[in-house]
Amino acid sequence: MRFADRVAVVTGAASGIGRASALKLAAEGAHVFASDIDEEGGQALAASSNGKIDFIRCDVTNSADIEALMNAVAQQAGGIDILFNNAAAGGDRAPIDEISPEGWDQSMSLILKSVAMGIRYGAPHMKNRPTTKNGGAAIINTASVAALGAGYSPTAYAVAKAGVLHLTKVAATDLARYGIRVNAICPGFINTNIFTSSLELPNEMREQANAMIASASAQAQPVARGGAPEDIANAVAYLASEESSFMTGTHMLVDGGLTIGQRHAWDPNSPGMFDALATMEAPAGGAL
Ligand SMILES: NC(=O)c1ccc[n+]([C@@H]2O[C@H](COP(=O)([O-])OP(=O)(O)OC[C@H]3O[C@@H](n4cnc5c(N)ncnc54)[C@H](O)[C@@H]3O)[C@@H](O)[C@H]2O)c1
C-alpha cells in the first residue's frame, strides 16, 4: 500500500495506459480521481472500483476544464499528491509539407499544452502536502519513444511529445522549491486503442486491429511480446512513489528495447547493413 492516504489525478483514465495506472494506484491505496472525455468509460471504471476511484469529466484541450478538475479534486480531497498527465491521441497525421495550421495547433493543444496546463493548475494544489517532505509529491507526464527520434509517429505528435520531455525537465526546476518531482515516461508500442481510436471501426474490428499491431510490435523489439498498459502502470507507480525520490526532470523508457538499435543487433537471423552490402553484386565495371 505505497499510496495509502495519497490523492492521485489521472487524465485519459477511461482506456489503456491511464485506466491501468488508475487501477494500479488505487490498488496500492490511493484515492484516485480519474478523468477523461469518455464519460461512459470513466463512469464504468469508477463504478467497478469499490469507491476507490471517482470520475470527473475533463477535456484536456480545454484549460478551463483542467482548472475545474484540479480545483474540484482539491476541494473534495484537500489537495493532490500524484498527478499523471496522460491523456492524448494521435493528432494530425499529415507530413510537415502538408499539415494545416489548424491541424498543427490542434495537435499541440491535445498533446503538449494539455500537459503544461495540467501542471499549471495541478501543482498549486500539490504544495505543502505532507508527502512533499519525503519525495511523494510527484507529477508524471506521458511522452513517447516518438519524442526521441523519427519514424514512430506522425510529425506533429513526435514534436509535441518531444516538447513534453523538455517541459518535464524545465517544470522539475520550477517546482523543486516545493518538493514536487516531475518525470516522464516514454512508452514503446503498447496494446491500447490509440492506434484505432481515430478510425470509425466496430468493436470487434478494433480488437482485431489492436491484436495485429500487438503481434507486429512483438517482432519489432528485443522483448518478444507486445507491451501491455500494465507495463506502463508499473513505471507510473514507481515514479509516483518514494522509491524514485532521487529522480526528477528525467524520463523512463519502457519500450521492450524498441529503441536500442537496428534489428540485426539483437536478432541473429536479421542481416545487418554490412552483411547486406557484402552480398550485393558490384555494378558492372566497378567496385562497391
Ligand atoms: N499505446 C502506445 O503505444 C503509446 C505509445 C507512446 C505513448 N502513448 C501515450 O500514452 C497515452 C495514453 O494513450 P493510450 O495508448 O492509453 O491510448 P487510449 O486511446 O487507450 O487512451 C487515451 C485516453 O485519452 C482520452 N482522451 C483523448 N482525448 C482526450 C481529451 N481531449 N481530453 C481528455 N481525455 C482524452 C481517450 O478518451 C482515452 O480514454 C497518450 O499520451 C499516448 O500518446 C501511447
Coordinates of C-alpha atoms and ligand atoms in Angstrom, one line a residue:
M1 CA 0.0 0.0 0.0
R2 CA 2.6 2.6 -1.2
F3 CA -0.1 5.2 -1.7
A4 CA -2.2 5.0 1.4
D5 CA -3.6 8.5 2.2
R6 CA -2.5 9.8 -1.2
V7 CA -4.7 11.7 -3.7
A8 CA -4.0 11.0 -7.3
V9 CA -5.3 12.6 -10.5
V10 CA -5.1 10.6 -13.8
T11 CA -6.1 12.1 -17.1
G12 CA -7.1 9.9 -20.1
A13 CA -8.2 7.3 -17.5
A14 CA -11.1 5.7 -19.3
S15 CA -8.8 3.5 -21.5
G16 CA -5.4 1.9 -22.0
I17 CA -2.4 3.3 -20.0
G18 CA -4.5 5.8 -17.9
R19 CA -7.0 3.1 -16.9
A20 CA -4.3 0.6 -15.9
S21 CA -2.5 3.3 -14.0
A22 CA -5.6 4.5 -12.1
L23 CA -6.3 0.8 -11.1
K24 CA -2.7 0.3 -10.0
L25 CA -2.6 3.5 -7.9
A26 CA -6.0 2.6 -6.4
A27 CA -4.9 -1.0 -5.7
E28 CA -2.0 0.4 -3.7
G29 CA -4.2 2.7 -1.5
A30 CA -4.5 6.0 -3.4
H31 CA -7.8 7.8 -3.7
V32 CA -7.8 8.2 -7.5
F33 CA -9.7 10.9 -9.4
A34 CA -9.9 9.6 -13.0
S35 CA -10.8 12.0 -15.8
D36 CA -11.5 11.7 -19.5
I37 CA -13.8 12.9 -22.3
D38 CA -15.2 9.4 -22.4
E39 CA -17.8 9.7 -19.7
E40 CA -19.2 6.2 -20.2
G41 CA -15.8 4.5 -19.9
G42 CA -14.8 6.7 -16.9
Q43 CA -18.0 6.1 -15.0
A44 CA -17.7 2.4 -15.6
L45 CA -14.2 2.4 -14.2
A46 CA -15.3 4.3 -11.1
A47 CA -18.4 2.0 -10.7
S48 CA -16.1 -1.1 -10.6
S49 CA -13.7 0.3 -8.0
N50 CA -15.5 0.0 -4.7
G51 CA -15.3 3.7 -4.1
K52 CA -11.5 4.0 -4.6
I53 CA -11.9 5.8 -7.9
D54 CA -14.0 8.9 -8.6
F55 CA -14.7 10.1 -12.2
I56 CA -14.7 13.8 -13.2
R57 CA -15.1 14.6 -16.9
C58 CA -12.3 16.8 -18.3
D59 CA -11.4 17.7 -21.9
V60 CA -7.6 18.4 -21.7
T61 CA -7.8 20.6 -24.8
N62 CA -9.9 23.0 -22.6
S63 CA -7.8 24.8 -20.0
A64 CA -10.9 25.8 -18.0
D65 CA -11.9 22.1 -17.8
I66 CA -8.4 21.3 -16.4
E67 CA -8.6 24.1 -13.8
A68 CA -12.0 23.0 -12.8
L69 CA -10.8 19.4 -12.4
M70 CA -7.9 20.3 -10.2
N71 CA -10.0 22.6 -8.1
A72 CA -12.7 20.0 -7.6
V73 CA -10.2 17.4 -6.5
A74 CA -8.6 19.8 -4.1
Q75 CA -12.0 20.8 -2.7
Q76 CA -13.1 17.2 -2.2
A77 CA -9.8 15.6 -1.1
G78 CA -7.8 18.5 0.4
G79 CA -5.0 18.5 -2.2
I80 CA -3.2 16.4 -4.8
D81 CA -0.1 14.2 -4.2
I82 CA 0.2 12.4 -7.6
L83 CA -0.7 13.9 -11.0
F84 CA -0.5 11.7 -14.1
N85 CA -0.8 13.9 -17.2
N86 CA -1.5 11.1 -19.7
A87 CA -4.5 11.9 -22.0
A88 CA -3.7 12.3 -25.7
A89 CA -4.4 10.8 -29.1
G90 CA -2.5 10.6 -32.4
G91 CA -3.2 14.2 -33.6
D92 CA -2.9 15.3 -37.2
R93 CA -1.2 12.7 -39.4
A94 CA -0.1 14.9 -42.2
P95 CA 3.6 15.4 -43.1
I96 CA 5.2 18.8 -42.4
D97 CA 4.8 19.9 -46.1
E98 CA 1.0 19.3 -46.0
I99 CA -0.2 19.9 -42.4
S100 CA -2.7 22.7 -42.0
P101 CA -2.1 25.4 -39.3
E102 CA -5.3 24.3 -37.6
G103 CA -4.1 20.6 -37.6
W104 CA -0.8 21.7 -36.1
D105 CA -2.5 23.8 -33.4
Q106 CA -5.0 21.1 -32.5
S107 CA -2.2 18.5 -32.1
M108 CA -0.1 20.8 -29.9
S109 CA -3.2 21.6 -27.8
L110 CA -4.1 18.0 -27.3
I111 CA -0.6 16.6 -26.8
L112 CA 1.6 19.3 -25.3
K113 CA -0.5 22.3 -24.0
S114 CA -2.7 19.7 -22.1
V115 CA 0.3 18.6 -20.1
A116 CA 1.5 22.2 -19.5
M117 CA -1.9 23.2 -18.2
G118 CA -2.2 20.1 -16.1
I119 CA 0.9 21.1 -14.3
R120 CA -0.1 24.8 -14.2
Y121 CA -3.4 24.0 -12.5
G122 CA -2.4 20.9 -10.6
A123 CA 0.9 22.0 -9.0
P124 CA -0.6 24.8 -6.8
H125 CA -2.6 22.0 -5.0
M126 CA 0.5 19.9 -4.6
K127 CA 2.4 22.4 -2.5
N128 CA 2.6 21.9 1.3
R129 CA 1.4 18.4 1.2
P130 CA 2.8 16.0 3.9
T131 CA 4.1 13.9 1.0
T132 CA 6.4 16.7 -0.3
K133 CA 8.8 16.1 2.6
N134 CA 9.7 12.6 1.5
G135 CA 9.6 12.8 -2.3
G136 CA 6.0 11.6 -2.5
A137 CA 4.6 14.6 -4.4
A138 CA 5.0 13.6 -8.0
I139 CA 4.0 14.7 -11.4
I140 CA 4.3 12.1 -14.2
N141 CA 3.8 13.0 -17.9
T142 CA 3.3 10.6 -20.7
A143 CA 5.7 11.2 -23.6
S144 CA 6.7 8.5 -26.1
V145 CA 9.5 6.9 -28.0
A146 CA 8.3 9.3 -30.7
A147 CA 9.9 12.1 -28.7
L148 CA 13.3 10.5 -29.2
G149 CA 13.5 10.0 -33.0
A150 CA 11.7 10.0 -36.3
G151 CA 9.7 7.1 -37.7
Y152 CA 7.5 6.1 -34.7
S153 CA 4.6 8.5 -35.3
P154 CA 3.2 11.4 -37.3
T155 CA 5.3 14.5 -37.3
A156 CA 3.1 16.8 -35.1
Y157 CA 2.7 14.0 -32.4
A158 CA 6.5 13.5 -32.3
V159 CA 7.3 17.2 -32.0
A160 CA 4.6 17.6 -29.2
K161 CA 5.9 14.6 -27.3
A162 CA 9.5 16.0 -27.5
G163 CA 8.0 19.2 -26.0
V164 CA 6.5 17.1 -23.2
L165 CA 10.1 15.8 -22.4
H166 CA 11.6 19.3 -22.3
L167 CA 8.6 20.6 -20.3
T168 CA 9.3 17.8 -17.8
K169 CA 12.8 19.0 -17.3
V170 CA 12.0 22.7 -17.0
A171 CA 9.0 22.2 -14.8
A172 CA 11.1 20.0 -12.5
T173 CA 13.3 23.0 -11.9
D174 CA 10.4 25.4 -11.3
L175 CA 8.8 23.0 -8.8
A176 CA 11.9 21.8 -7.0
R177 CA 11.5 24.5 -4.4
Y178 CA 8.1 23.0 -3.4
G179 CA 9.4 19.4 -3.1
I180 CA 7.4 18.4 -6.2
R181 CA 9.2 16.0 -8.6
V182 CA 8.4 15.9 -12.3
N183 CA 9.3 13.0 -14.5
A184 CA 8.1 11.5 -17.8
I185 CA 7.6 8.0 -19.3
C186 CA 8.3 7.1 -22.9
P187 CA 6.3 4.1 -23.8
G188 CA 7.1 2.0 -26.8
F189 CA 4.3 0.1 -28.6
I190 CA 1.6 -0.6 -26.0
N191 CA -1.6 -2.6 -26.8
T192 CA -4.3 0.1 -26.4
N193 CA -7.0 1.8 -28.5
I194 CA -4.7 4.7 -29.5
F195 CA -3.9 3.2 -33.0
T196 CA -7.5 2.7 -33.9
S197 CA -9.4 5.4 -31.8
S198 CA -9.5 7.9 -34.7
L199 CA -11.0 5.3 -37.1
E200 CA -14.7 4.5 -37.2
L201 CA -14.5 0.8 -36.5
P202 CA -16.9 -1.6 -34.9
N203 CA -15.5 -3.0 -31.6
E204 CA -14.7 -6.4 -33.0
M205 CA -12.6 -5.0 -35.8
R206 CA -10.9 -2.6 -33.4
E207 CA -9.9 -5.5 -31.2
Q208 CA -8.6 -7.4 -34.2
A209 CA -6.6 -4.4 -35.4
N210 CA -5.2 -3.9 -31.9
A211 CA -4.2 -7.6 -31.7
M212 CA -2.4 -7.3 -35.1
I213 CA -0.5 -4.3 -34.0
A214 CA 0.5 -6.0 -30.7
S215 CA 1.7 -9.0 -32.6
A216 CA 3.7 -6.9 -35.1
S217 CA 5.3 -4.9 -32.3
A218 CA 6.4 -8.1 -30.6
Q219 CA 8.5 -8.8 -33.7
A220 CA 10.0 -5.3 -33.8
Q221 CA 11.8 -5.3 -30.5
P222 CA 14.1 -7.5 -28.4
V223 CA 11.4 -8.3 -25.8
A224 CA 9.4 -10.7 -27.8
R225 CA 5.9 -9.8 -26.6
G226 CA 3.6 -6.9 -27.1
G227 CA 3.7 -4.1 -24.5
A228 CA 0.7 -4.0 -22.1
P229 CA -0.8 -1.0 -20.3
E230 CA 0.2 -2.6 -17.0
D231 CA 3.9 -2.3 -18.1
I232 CA 3.5 1.4 -18.1
A233 CA 1.3 1.5 -14.9
N234 CA 4.1 -0.2 -13.0
A235 CA 6.5 2.5 -14.1
V236 CA 4.0 5.2 -13.2
A237 CA 3.7 3.7 -9.7
Y238 CA 7.5 3.7 -9.3
L239 CA 7.8 7.3 -10.3
A240 CA 4.9 8.2 -8.0
S241 CA 6.5 6.5 -5.0
E242 CA 9.3 7.5 -2.6
E243 CA 11.4 4.7 -4.2
S244 CA 12.1 7.2 -7.0
S245 CA 12.6 10.2 -4.6
F246 CA 16.1 10.9 -6.1
M247 CA 14.7 11.2 -9.6
T248 CA 13.3 14.4 -11.1
G249 CA 13.4 16.1 -14.5
T250 CA 14.1 12.9 -16.4
H251 CA 12.3 10.1 -18.3
M252 CA 11.9 6.3 -18.1
L253 CA 11.9 4.4 -21.4
V254 CA 9.6 1.5 -21.2
D255 CA 9.7 0.1 -24.7
G256 CA 10.7 -3.6 -24.7
G257 CA 14.1 -2.4 -26.2
L258 CA 12.5 -0.9 -29.3
T259 CA 14.9 2.0 -29.4
I260 CA 18.1 0.1 -28.6
G261 CA 19.2 -0.2 -32.2
Q262 CA 18.6 -1.9 -35.5
R263 CA 17.1 -5.3 -35.5
H264 CA 20.2 -7.1 -36.6
A265 CA 21.9 -6.0 -33.3
W266 CA 19.7 -8.4 -31.3
D267 CA 18.3 -10.8 -33.9
P268 CA 20.9 -13.3 -35.3
N269 CA 18.5 -14.1 -38.2
S270 CA 18.3 -10.5 -39.4
P271 CA 21.2 -9.3 -41.7
G272 CA 22.9 -6.1 -40.7
M273 CA 23.6 -3.3 -43.2
F274 CA 27.2 -4.5 -43.7
D275 CA 26.2 -8.1 -44.3
A276 CA 23.6 -6.9 -46.8
L277 CA 26.3 -4.8 -48.6
A278 CA 28.7 -7.8 -48.7
T279 CA 26.1 -9.9 -50.6
M280 CA 25.4 -7.2 -53.2
E281 CA 26.9 -7.6 -56.6
A282 CA 29.3 -4.9 -57.7
P283 CA 28.0 -2.9 -60.6
A284 CA 29.4 -3.9 -64.0
G285 CA 32.9 -2.4 -64.4
G286 CA 33.1 -1.0 -60.9
A287 CA 33.6 -1.9 -57.3
L288 CA 31.3 -1.3 -54.4
Ligands
LIG1 N1 -0.2 3.0 -26.8 C1 1.0 3.3 -27.2 O1 1.7 2.6 -27.9 C2 1.6 4.6 -26.8 C3 3.0 4.8 -27.0 C4 3.6 6.0 -26.6 C5 2.8 7.0 -25.9 N2 1.5 6.7 -25.7 C6 0.7 7.8 -25.0 O2 0.1 7.2 -23.9 C7 -1.0 8.0 -23.5 C8 -2.3 7.1 -23.3 O3 -2.6 6.6 -24.6 P1 -3.2 5.1 -24.7 O4 -2.2 4.3 -25.5 O5 -3.6 4.5 -23.4 O6 -4.5 5.3 -25.6 P2 -6.0 5.1 -25.4 O7 -6.7 5.6 -26.6 O8 -6.3 3.7 -24.9 O9 -6.3 6.1 -24.1 C9 -6.3 7.5 -24.3 C10 -7.4 8.1 -23.4 O10 -7.3 9.5 -23.5 C11 -8.6 10.0 -23.7 N3 -8.6 11.3 -24.4 C12 -8.4 11.6 -25.7 N4 -8.5 12.9 -25.9 C13 -8.8 13.5 -24.8 C14 -9.1 14.8 -24.4 N5 -9.1 15.8 -25.3 N6 -9.4 15.1 -23.1 C15 -9.4 14.0 -22.2 N7 -9.2 12.8 -22.5 C16 -8.9 12.5 -23.8 C17 -9.4 9.0 -24.5 O11 -10.8 9.1 -24.4 C18 -8.8 7.7 -23.9 O12 -9.6 7.2 -22.8 C19 -1.1 9.1 -24.6 O13 -0.5 10.2 -24.1 C20 -0.4 8.5 -25.7 O14 0.1 9.5 -26.6 C21 0.9 5.6 -26.1

